[in-house]
Amino acid sequence: MDQQRPLPDDALNAAADVFERLRPRLFGIAYRVLGSVSEAEDVVQDVWVRWQGADRSGVLDEGAFLARITTRLAINVAQSARVRREAYVGPWLPEPVDTGVDPQVGAERGEALELAVLLVLERLNPVERAAYVLREAFDYAYDEIAGVLELSQANTRQIVSRARKRLSAERREPVDTAQHRRLLDAFVAAAREGDVAALESVLSADVVAYADGNGMRGVARLELVGPGRVARVTAFAHTFFPGAEYGVVEANGQPSLLLVQDGAAVALVSATVGPDGIDGLYWVLAPEKLRAYERSARRVTGRP
């Protein structure tokens, strides 16, 4: 059997240069489809291995070629991840990513990046999710998306249209950035002091809170609804994490609350805001997801 010849140094360097340039976009595609930093990193690493072994002499559009591989691999991982997540204990939330490193995580637009939007995307099947991400976040043409997904253009348009309608039905009209930050700052101040009344004052009447602890003791395993319950549980964090430092960081394109105890992140809270106040709180408490956020903060775009 013939053994694959090792690539000459100049060929490998050229392949690495191309991949380095495109890797932020590839990570951005995989992350939005999967909602997982660690799974997206694994997909991108697999793409790099395949890129090294590919016959690149016939590749006319390197970006399209690599995006196709990335999307197909991400869809495969998403299909198997759905089964694993059925055994998850309590609400499952996407892994947050530090967008201070790359404000749009490789996309032309910041679409499909907020934790709340990624959570809604999770309710679509992986092909629908991929079609929406390629169109709305990365502005791919319908014929390009159809080629990636091996579907007709008409079918691709229908899939994207359905996904848009699904998201618009479940998303509220966002408030401006200044209002979002003002409410988050007020929330952080009240949470830091464990002030239930002050917390209630910044929450909407139909606020919902999700806590992803994957079975951690003391973490709610069902969604909490209503300002009274949400405020009381939020205030309890003051006792649950004694001595924790409360600070505002950037996660998934939005200012978020990060709790750090003894030098380690113990919670990250993302909020959605409507005209009547904070209407959604997303508590990421699972240690492996917090480590993924910290790892994303150190993510560099050097060679793989």
mmCIF file of C-alpha atoms in Angstrom:
data_model
loop_
_atom_site.group_PDB
_atom_site.id
_atom_site.type_symbol
_atom_site.label_atom_id
_atom_site.label_comp_id
_atom_site.label_asym_id
_atom_site.label_seq_id
_atom_site.Cartn_x
_atom_site.Cartn_y
_atom_site.Cartn_z
ATOM 1 C CA MET A 1 0.000 0.000 0.000
ATOM 2 C CA ASP A 2 1.288 3.427 -0.906
ATOM 3 C CA GLN A 3 1.933 5.651 2.051
ATOM 4 C CA GLN A 4 0.880 9.316 1.927
ATOM 5 C CA ARG A 5 3.898 11.443 1.263
ATOM 6 C CA PRO A 6 4.612 14.159 3.790
ATOM 7 C CA LEU A 7 3.906 17.659 2.564
ATOM 8 C CA PRO A 8 6.917 19.809 1.705
ATOM 9 C CA ASP A 9 7.487 22.587 4.214
ATOM 10 C CA ASP A 10 6.444 25.315 1.776
ATOM 11 C CA ALA A 11 3.197 23.506 0.905
ATOM 12 C CA LEU A 12 2.375 22.959 4.577
ATOM 13 C CA ASN A 13 3.141 26.584 5.373
ATOM 14 C CA ALA A 14 0.871 27.744 2.557
ATOM 15 C CA ALA A 15 -1.926 25.476 3.784
ATOM 16 C CA ALA A 16 -1.460 26.756 7.335
ATOM 17 C CA ASP A 17 -1.519 30.385 6.173
ATOM 18 C CA VAL A 18 -4.847 29.860 4.417
ATOM 19 C CA PHE A 19 -6.298 28.056 7.403
ATOM 20 C CA GLU A 20 -5.073 30.713 9.835
ATOM 21 C CA ARG A 21 -6.841 33.395 7.828
ATOM 22 C CA LEU A 22 -10.115 31.492 7.698
ATOM 23 C CA ARG A 23 -10.139 29.837 11.108
ATOM 24 C CA PRO A 24 -12.140 32.584 12.926
ATOM 25 C CA ARG A 25 -14.944 32.158 10.407
ATOM 26 C CA LEU A 26 -14.818 28.361 10.663
ATOM 27 C CA PHE A 27 -14.983 28.535 14.442
ATOM 28 C CA GLY A 28 -17.865 31.016 14.191
ATOM 29 C CA ILE A 29 -19.879 28.684 11.964
ATOM 30 C CA ALA A 30 -19.268 25.612 14.130
ATOM 31 C CA TYR A 31 -19.926 27.481 17.371
ATOM 32 C CA ARG A 32 -23.283 28.850 16.232
ATOM 33 C CA VAL A 33 -24.440 25.460 14.966
ATOM 34 C CA LEU A 34 -23.300 23.654 18.129
ATOM 35 C CA GLY A 35 -23.594 26.210 20.929
ATOM 36 C CA SER A 36 -20.411 24.752 22.358
ATOM 37 C CA VAL A 37 -16.906 26.202 22.440
ATOM 38 C CA SER A 38 -15.272 22.829 23.048
ATOM 39 C CA GLU A 39 -17.202 21.020 20.306
ATOM 40 C CA ALA A 40 -16.548 23.865 17.860
ATOM 41 C CA GLU A 41 -12.827 23.722 18.628
ATOM 42 C CA ASP A 42 -12.845 19.980 17.982
ATOM 43 C CA VAL A 43 -14.621 20.475 14.657
ATOM 44 C CA VAL A 44 -12.144 23.132 13.544
ATOM 45 C CA GLN A 45 -9.228 20.891 14.506
ATOM 46 C CA ASP A 46 -10.763 18.063 12.461
ATOM 47 C CA VAL A 47 -11.139 20.438 9.511
ATOM 48 C CA TRP A 48 -7.443 21.338 9.779
ATOM 49 C CA VAL A 49 -6.462 17.659 9.657
ATOM 50 C CA ARG A 50 -8.622 17.145 6.585
ATOM 51 C CA TRP A 51 -7.262 20.291 4.961
ATOM 52 C CA GLN A 52 -3.701 19.013 5.352
ATOM 53 C CA GLY A 53 -4.583 15.765 3.611
ATOM 54 C CA ALA A 54 -6.766 17.257 0.873
ATOM 55 C CA ASP A 55 -5.795 17.630 -2.766
ATOM 56 C CA ARG A 56 -5.790 21.404 -2.689
ATOM 57 C CA SER A 57 -4.638 21.806 -6.300
ATOM 58 C CA GLY A 58 -8.241 21.528 -7.483
ATOM 59 C CA VAL A 59 -9.745 23.850 -4.861
ATOM 60 C CA LEU A 60 -10.880 27.073 -6.539
ATOM 61 C CA ASP A 61 -12.400 28.733 -3.465
ATOM 62 C CA GLU A 62 -10.609 27.794 -0.265
ATOM 63 C CA GLY A 63 -13.100 29.597 1.972
ATOM 64 C CA ALA A 64 -16.092 27.833 0.452
ATOM 65 C CA PHE A 65 -14.307 24.475 0.573
ATOM 66 C CA LEU A 66 -13.421 24.805 4.269
ATOM 67 C CA ALA A 67 -16.816 26.239 5.212
ATOM 68 C CA ARG A 68 -18.505 23.263 3.577
ATOM 69 C CA ILE A 69 -16.400 20.763 5.535
ATOM 70 C CA THR A 70 -16.935 22.711 8.763
ATOM 71 C CA THR A 71 -20.695 22.902 8.332
ATOM 72 C CA ARG A 72 -21.082 19.220 7.471
ATOM 73 C CA LEU A 73 -18.951 18.148 10.433
ATOM 74 C CA ALA A 74 -20.837 20.503 12.767
ATOM 75 C CA ILE A 75 -24.180 19.086 11.604
ATOM 76 C CA ASN A 76 -22.938 15.553 12.326
ATOM 77 C CA VAL A 77 -21.770 16.542 15.807
ATOM 78 C CA ALA A 78 -25.047 18.379 16.480
ATOM 79 C CA GLN A 79 -27.056 15.295 15.589
ATOM 80 C CA SER A 80 -25.171 13.170 18.112
ATOM 81 C CA ALA A 81 -25.126 15.979 20.695
ATOM 82 C CA ARG A 82 -28.922 16.115 20.711
ATOM 83 C CA VAL A 83 -29.016 12.574 22.089
ATOM 84 C CA ARG A 84 -26.443 13.393 24.778
ATOM 85 C CA ARG A 85 -28.309 16.526 25.841
ATOM 86 C CA GLU A 86 -31.484 14.558 26.469
ATOM 87 C CA ALA A 87 -29.683 13.108 29.508
ATOM 88 C CA TYR A 88 -28.580 16.541 30.738
ATOM 89 C CA VAL A 89 -29.696 17.364 34.284
ATOM 90 C CA GLY A 90 -31.694 20.598 34.353
ATOM 91 C CA PRO A 91 -31.782 23.303 31.658
ATOM 92 C CA TRP A 92 -29.064 23.106 29.022
ATOM 93 C CA LEU A 93 -27.548 26.433 27.983
ATOM 94 C CA PRO A 94 -24.960 27.110 25.283
ATOM 95 C CA GLU A 95 -21.350 27.531 26.349
ATOM 96 C CA PRO A 96 -20.594 31.258 26.510
ATOM 97 C CA VAL A 97 -17.754 32.672 24.449
ATOM 98 C CA ASP A 98 -15.669 35.762 25.174
ATOM 99 C CA THR A 99 -16.401 38.083 22.259
ATOM 100 C CA GLY A 100 -13.901 40.600 23.539
ATOM 101 C CA VAL A 101 -11.354 38.517 21.576
ATOM 102 C CA ASP A 102 -13.372 38.570 18.348
ATOM 103 C CA PRO A 103 -16.496 40.749 18.663
ATOM 104 C CA GLN A 104 -18.398 38.781 16.027
ATOM 105 C CA VAL A 105 -16.586 35.423 16.231
ATOM 106 C CA GLY A 106 -15.683 35.487 12.576
ATOM 107 C CA ALA A 107 -19.065 36.594 11.199
ATOM 108 C CA GLU A 108 -20.024 39.455 8.912
ATOM 109 C CA ARG A 109 -22.798 40.213 11.389
ATOM 110 C CA GLY A 110 -23.284 39.475 15.065
ATOM 111 C CA GLU A 111 -26.462 37.489 14.339
ATOM 112 C CA ALA A 112 -27.068 34.128 16.063
ATOM 113 C CA LEU A 113 -24.557 34.881 18.788
ATOM 114 C CA GLU A 114 -26.467 35.848 21.955
ATOM 115 C CA LEU A 115 -27.038 32.980 24.399
ATOM 116 C CA ALA A 116 -30.807 33.475 24.222
ATOM 117 C CA VAL A 117 -30.756 33.203 20.419
ATOM 118 C CA LEU A 118 -28.477 30.159 20.471
ATOM 119 C CA LEU A 119 -30.910 28.521 22.882
ATOM 120 C CA VAL A 120 -33.772 29.090 20.438
ATOM 121 C CA LEU A 121 -31.616 27.793 17.576
ATOM 122 C CA GLU A 122 -31.086 24.609 19.567
ATOM 123 C CA ARG A 123 -34.793 23.882 19.067
ATOM 124 C CA LEU A 124 -34.291 23.723 15.308
ATOM 125 C CA ASN A 125 -32.887 20.620 13.695
ATOM 126 C CA PRO A 126 -29.161 20.827 12.807
ATOM 127 C CA VAL A 127 -29.732 21.399 9.075
ATOM 128 C CA GLU A 128 -32.188 24.249 9.745
ATOM 129 C CA ARG A 129 -29.735 25.723 12.221
ATOM 130 C CA ALA A 130 -26.850 25.544 9.756
ATOM 131 C CA ALA A 131 -28.887 27.127 6.951
ATOM 132 C CA TYR A 132 -29.956 30.012 9.192
ATOM 133 C CA VAL A 133 -26.431 30.579 10.493
ATOM 134 C CA LEU A 134 -24.831 30.595 7.039
ATOM 135 C CA ARG A 135 -27.429 33.032 5.707
ATOM 136 C CA GLU A 136 -28.027 35.391 8.623
ATOM 137 C CA ALA A 137 -24.617 35.484 10.329
ATOM 138 C CA PHE A 138 -22.284 34.956 7.376
ATOM 139 C CA ASP A 139 -24.341 36.293 4.462
ATOM 140 C CA TYR A 140 -23.834 33.275 2.203
ATOM 141 C CA ALA A 141 -25.907 33.260 -0.990
ATOM 142 C CA TYR A 142 -28.712 30.721 -1.209
ATOM 143 C CA ASP A 143 -26.998 28.784 -3.977
ATOM 144 C CA GLU A 144 -23.861 28.491 -1.820
ATOM 145 C CA ILE A 145 -25.878 27.260 1.169
ATOM 146 C CA ALA A 146 -27.734 24.799 -1.045
ATOM 147 C CA GLY A 147 -24.392 23.398 -2.209
ATOM 148 C CA VAL A 148 -23.116 23.035 1.349
ATOM 149 C CA LEU A 149 -26.284 21.297 2.542
ATOM 150 C CA GLU A 150 -26.813 19.329 -0.675
ATOM 151 C CA LEU A 151 -30.333 20.694 -1.091
ATOM 152 C CA SER A 152 -32.183 22.588 -3.788
ATOM 153 C CA GLN A 153 -32.182 26.376 -3.651
ATOM 154 C CA ALA A 154 -35.961 26.402 -3.228
ATOM 155 C CA ASN A 155 -35.755 24.050 -0.273
ATOM 156 C CA THR A 156 -32.929 26.087 1.224
ATOM 157 C CA ARG A 157 -34.969 29.287 1.003
ATOM 158 C CA GLN A 158 -37.906 27.579 2.712
ATOM 159 C CA ILE A 159 -35.690 26.291 5.517
ATOM 160 C CA VAL A 160 -34.187 29.733 6.187
ATOM 161 C CA SER A 161 -37.642 31.344 6.058
ATOM 162 C CA ARG A 162 -39.039 28.855 8.589
ATOM 163 C CA ALA A 163 -36.078 29.395 10.891
ATOM 164 C CA ARG A 164 -36.523 33.185 10.714
ATOM 165 C CA LYS A 165 -40.197 32.874 11.607
ATOM 166 C CA ARG A 166 -39.397 30.541 14.484
ATOM 167 C CA LEU A 167 -36.858 32.943 15.926
ATOM 168 C CA SER A 168 -38.984 36.044 15.413
ATOM 169 C CA ALA A 169 -41.888 34.353 17.214
ATOM 170 C CA GLU A 170 -39.725 33.620 20.262
ATOM 171 C CA ARG A 171 -37.593 36.770 20.381
ATOM 172 C CA ARG A 172 -38.651 40.121 21.715
ATOM 173 C CA GLU A 173 -37.716 43.482 20.323
ATOM 174 C CA PRO A 174 -34.412 44.396 21.990
ATOM 175 C CA VAL A 175 -33.829 47.693 23.728
ATOM 176 C CA ASP A 176 -30.874 49.919 22.931
ATOM 177 C CA THR A 177 -27.419 49.111 24.246
ATOM 178 C CA ALA A 178 -27.369 51.936 26.803
ATOM 179 C CA GLN A 179 -30.634 50.759 28.374
ATOM 180 C CA HIS A 180 -29.366 47.180 28.433
ATOM 181 C CA ARG A 181 -26.189 48.221 30.226
ATOM 182 C CA ARG A 182 -28.073 50.458 32.692
ATOM 183 C CA LEU A 183 -30.362 47.617 33.727
ATOM 184 C CA LEU A 184 -27.502 45.143 33.937
ATOM 185 C CA ASP A 185 -25.487 47.508 36.145
ATOM 186 C CA ALA A 186 -28.496 47.932 38.438
ATOM 187 C CA PHE A 187 -28.951 44.158 38.499
ATOM 188 C CA VAL A 188 -25.269 43.604 39.373
ATOM 189 C CA ALA A 189 -25.413 46.153 42.206
ATOM 190 C CA ALA A 190 -28.538 44.559 43.686
ATOM 191 C CA ALA A 191 -27.233 41.003 43.275
ATOM 192 C CA ARG A 192 -23.937 41.922 44.928
ATOM 193 C CA GLU A 193 -25.827 43.100 48.029
ATOM 194 C CA GLY A 194 -28.471 40.375 47.933
ATOM 195 C CA ASP A 195 -31.145 43.098 47.734
ATOM 196 C CA VAL A 196 -34.385 41.315 46.760
ATOM 197 C CA ALA A 197 -36.487 44.485 46.419
ATOM 198 C CA ALA A 198 -33.912 46.177 44.191
ATOM 199 C CA LEU A 199 -33.665 43.059 42.061
ATOM 200 C CA GLU A 200 -37.433 42.906 41.601
ATOM 201 C CA SER A 201 -37.447 46.530 40.461
ATOM 202 C CA VAL A 202 -35.311 45.761 37.373
ATOM 203 C CA LEU A 203 -37.116 42.531 36.396
ATOM 204 C CA SER A 204 -40.100 42.383 34.063
ATOM 205 C CA ALA A 205 -43.379 40.866 35.245
ATOM 206 C CA ASP A 206 -42.839 37.747 33.110
ATOM 207 C CA VAL A 207 -39.099 37.295 33.612
ATOM 208 C CA VAL A 208 -37.751 33.751 33.205
ATOM 209 C CA ALA A 209 -34.462 32.498 34.643
ATOM 210 C CA TYR A 210 -32.555 29.412 33.511
ATOM 211 C CA ALA A 211 -29.729 27.855 35.526
ATOM 212 C CA ASP A 212 -27.331 25.425 33.854
ATOM 213 C CA GLY A 213 -25.538 23.454 36.531
ATOM 214 C CA ASN A 214 -25.873 19.954 35.047
ATOM 215 C CA GLY A 215 -26.972 18.495 38.373
ATOM 216 C CA MET A 216 -24.947 20.734 40.704
ATOM 217 C CA ARG A 217 -26.289 20.654 44.234
ATOM 218 C CA GLY A 218 -28.386 23.699 45.108
ATOM 219 C CA VAL A 219 -28.985 24.729 41.483
ATOM 220 C CA ALA A 220 -32.600 24.911 40.260
ATOM 221 C CA ARG A 221 -33.394 22.200 37.734
ATOM 222 C CA LEU A 222 -36.463 23.931 36.311
ATOM 223 C CA GLU A 223 -36.962 27.387 34.841
ATOM 224 C CA LEU A 224 -37.967 30.053 37.357
ATOM 225 C CA VAL A 225 -40.772 32.419 36.379
ATOM 226 C CA GLY A 226 -41.804 35.740 37.898
ATOM 227 C CA PRO A 227 -39.861 38.599 39.495
ATOM 228 C CA GLY A 228 -40.410 37.431 43.091
ATOM 229 C CA ARG A 229 -38.956 33.950 42.640
ATOM 230 C CA VAL A 230 -36.195 35.091 40.309
ATOM 231 C CA ALA A 231 -35.158 37.911 42.652
ATOM 232 C CA ARG A 232 -35.036 35.631 45.713
ATOM 233 C CA VAL A 233 -32.960 32.987 43.979
ATOM 234 C CA THR A 234 -30.626 35.634 42.526
ATOM 235 C CA ALA A 235 -30.157 37.189 45.964
ATOM 236 C CA PHE A 236 -29.275 33.736 47.298
ATOM 237 C CA ALA A 237 -26.135 33.783 45.121
ATOM 238 C CA HIS A 238 -24.796 36.227 47.694
ATOM 239 C CA THR A 239 -24.839 33.319 50.195
ATOM 240 C CA PHE A 240 -24.182 30.502 47.714
ATOM 241 C CA PHE A 241 -20.906 32.116 46.591
ATOM 242 C CA PRO A 242 -19.635 33.931 49.705
ATOM 243 C CA GLY A 243 -16.936 36.478 49.013
ATOM 244 C CA ALA A 244 -17.349 36.264 45.242
ATOM 245 C CA GLU A 245 -16.377 39.257 43.148
ATOM 246 C CA TYR A 246 -19.064 40.607 40.803
ATOM 247 C CA GLY A 247 -17.938 42.146 37.531
ATOM 248 C CA VAL A 248 -19.246 42.948 34.073
ATOM 249 C CA VAL A 249 -17.606 41.167 31.128
ATOM 250 C CA GLU A 250 -18.464 40.651 27.484
ATOM 251 C CA ALA A 251 -19.980 37.326 26.486
ATOM 252 C CA ASN A 252 -21.644 36.512 23.174
ATOM 253 C CA GLY A 253 -21.716 40.126 22.137
ATOM 254 C CA GLN A 254 -23.512 41.324 25.278
ATOM 255 C CA PRO A 255 -22.387 42.706 28.643
ATOM 256 C CA SER A 256 -22.757 39.912 31.206
ATOM 257 C CA LEU A 257 -22.199 39.347 34.917
ATOM 258 C CA LEU A 258 -19.224 37.204 35.937
ATOM 259 C CA LEU A 259 -18.833 35.901 39.491
ATOM 260 C CA VAL A 260 -15.285 35.000 40.502
ATOM 261 C CA GLN A 261 -14.519 33.194 43.765
ATOM 262 C CA ASP A 262 -10.981 32.432 44.927
ATOM 263 C CA GLY A 263 -9.648 33.356 41.501
ATOM 264 C CA ALA A 264 -11.971 31.050 39.540
ATOM 265 C CA ALA A 265 -15.154 31.823 37.623
ATOM 266 C CA VAL A 266 -18.157 30.261 39.379
ATOM 267 C CA ALA A 267 -21.038 31.804 37.408
ATOM 268 C CA LEU A 268 -21.696 33.799 34.274
ATOM 269 C CA VAL A 269 -25.077 35.476 33.835
ATOM 270 C CA SER A 270 -26.405 36.758 30.536
ATOM 271 C CA ALA A 271 -29.554 38.892 30.430
ATOM 272 C CA THR A 272 -32.111 39.762 27.788
ATOM 273 C CA VAL A 273 -33.875 43.076 28.202
ATOM 274 C CA GLY A 274 -37.267 44.294 27.033
ATOM 275 C CA PRO A 275 -39.181 47.547 27.432
ATOM 276 C CA ASP A 276 -40.353 46.524 30.927
ATOM 277 C CA GLY A 277 -36.976 45.429 32.285
ATOM 278 C CA ILE A 278 -34.873 42.285 32.328
ATOM 279 C CA ASP A 279 -37.034 39.502 30.907
ATOM 280 C CA GLY A 280 -34.532 36.656 30.693
ATOM 281 C CA LEU A 281 -31.615 35.517 32.847
ATOM 282 C CA TYR A 282 -29.263 32.754 31.777
ATOM 283 C CA TRP A 283 -27.061 31.440 34.597
ATOM 284 C CA VAL A 284 -24.132 29.329 33.396
ATOM 285 C CA LEU A 285 -22.820 27.472 36.452
ATOM 286 C CA ALA A 286 -21.492 24.182 35.079
ATOM 287 C CA PRO A 287 -17.706 24.250 35.668
ATOM 288 C CA GLU A 288 -16.819 22.797 32.260
ATOM 289 C CA LYS A 289 -18.780 25.557 30.499
ATOM 290 C CA LEU A 290 -17.119 28.265 32.558
ATOM 291 C CA ARG A 291 -13.736 26.771 31.693
ATOM 292 C CA ALA A 292 -14.755 26.913 28.025
ATOM 293 C CA TYR A 293 -15.514 30.627 28.415
ATOM 294 C CA GLU A 294 -12.133 31.244 30.027
ATOM 295 C CA ARG A 295 -10.439 29.227 27.282
ATOM 296 C CA SER A 296 -12.195 31.263 24.606
ATOM 297 C CA ALA A 297 -10.761 34.409 26.194
ATOM 298 C CA ARG A 298 -7.298 33.010 25.517
ATOM 299 C CA ARG A 299 -8.182 31.824 22.017
ATOM 300 C CA VAL A 300 -5.676 33.081 19.492
ATOM 301 C CA THR A 301 -5.778 32.977 15.744
ATOM 302 C CA GLY A 302 -2.302 31.620 15.301
ATOM 303 C CA ARG A 303 -1.527 28.559 13.288
ATOM 304 C CA PRO A 304 -3.309 25.350 14.296
#
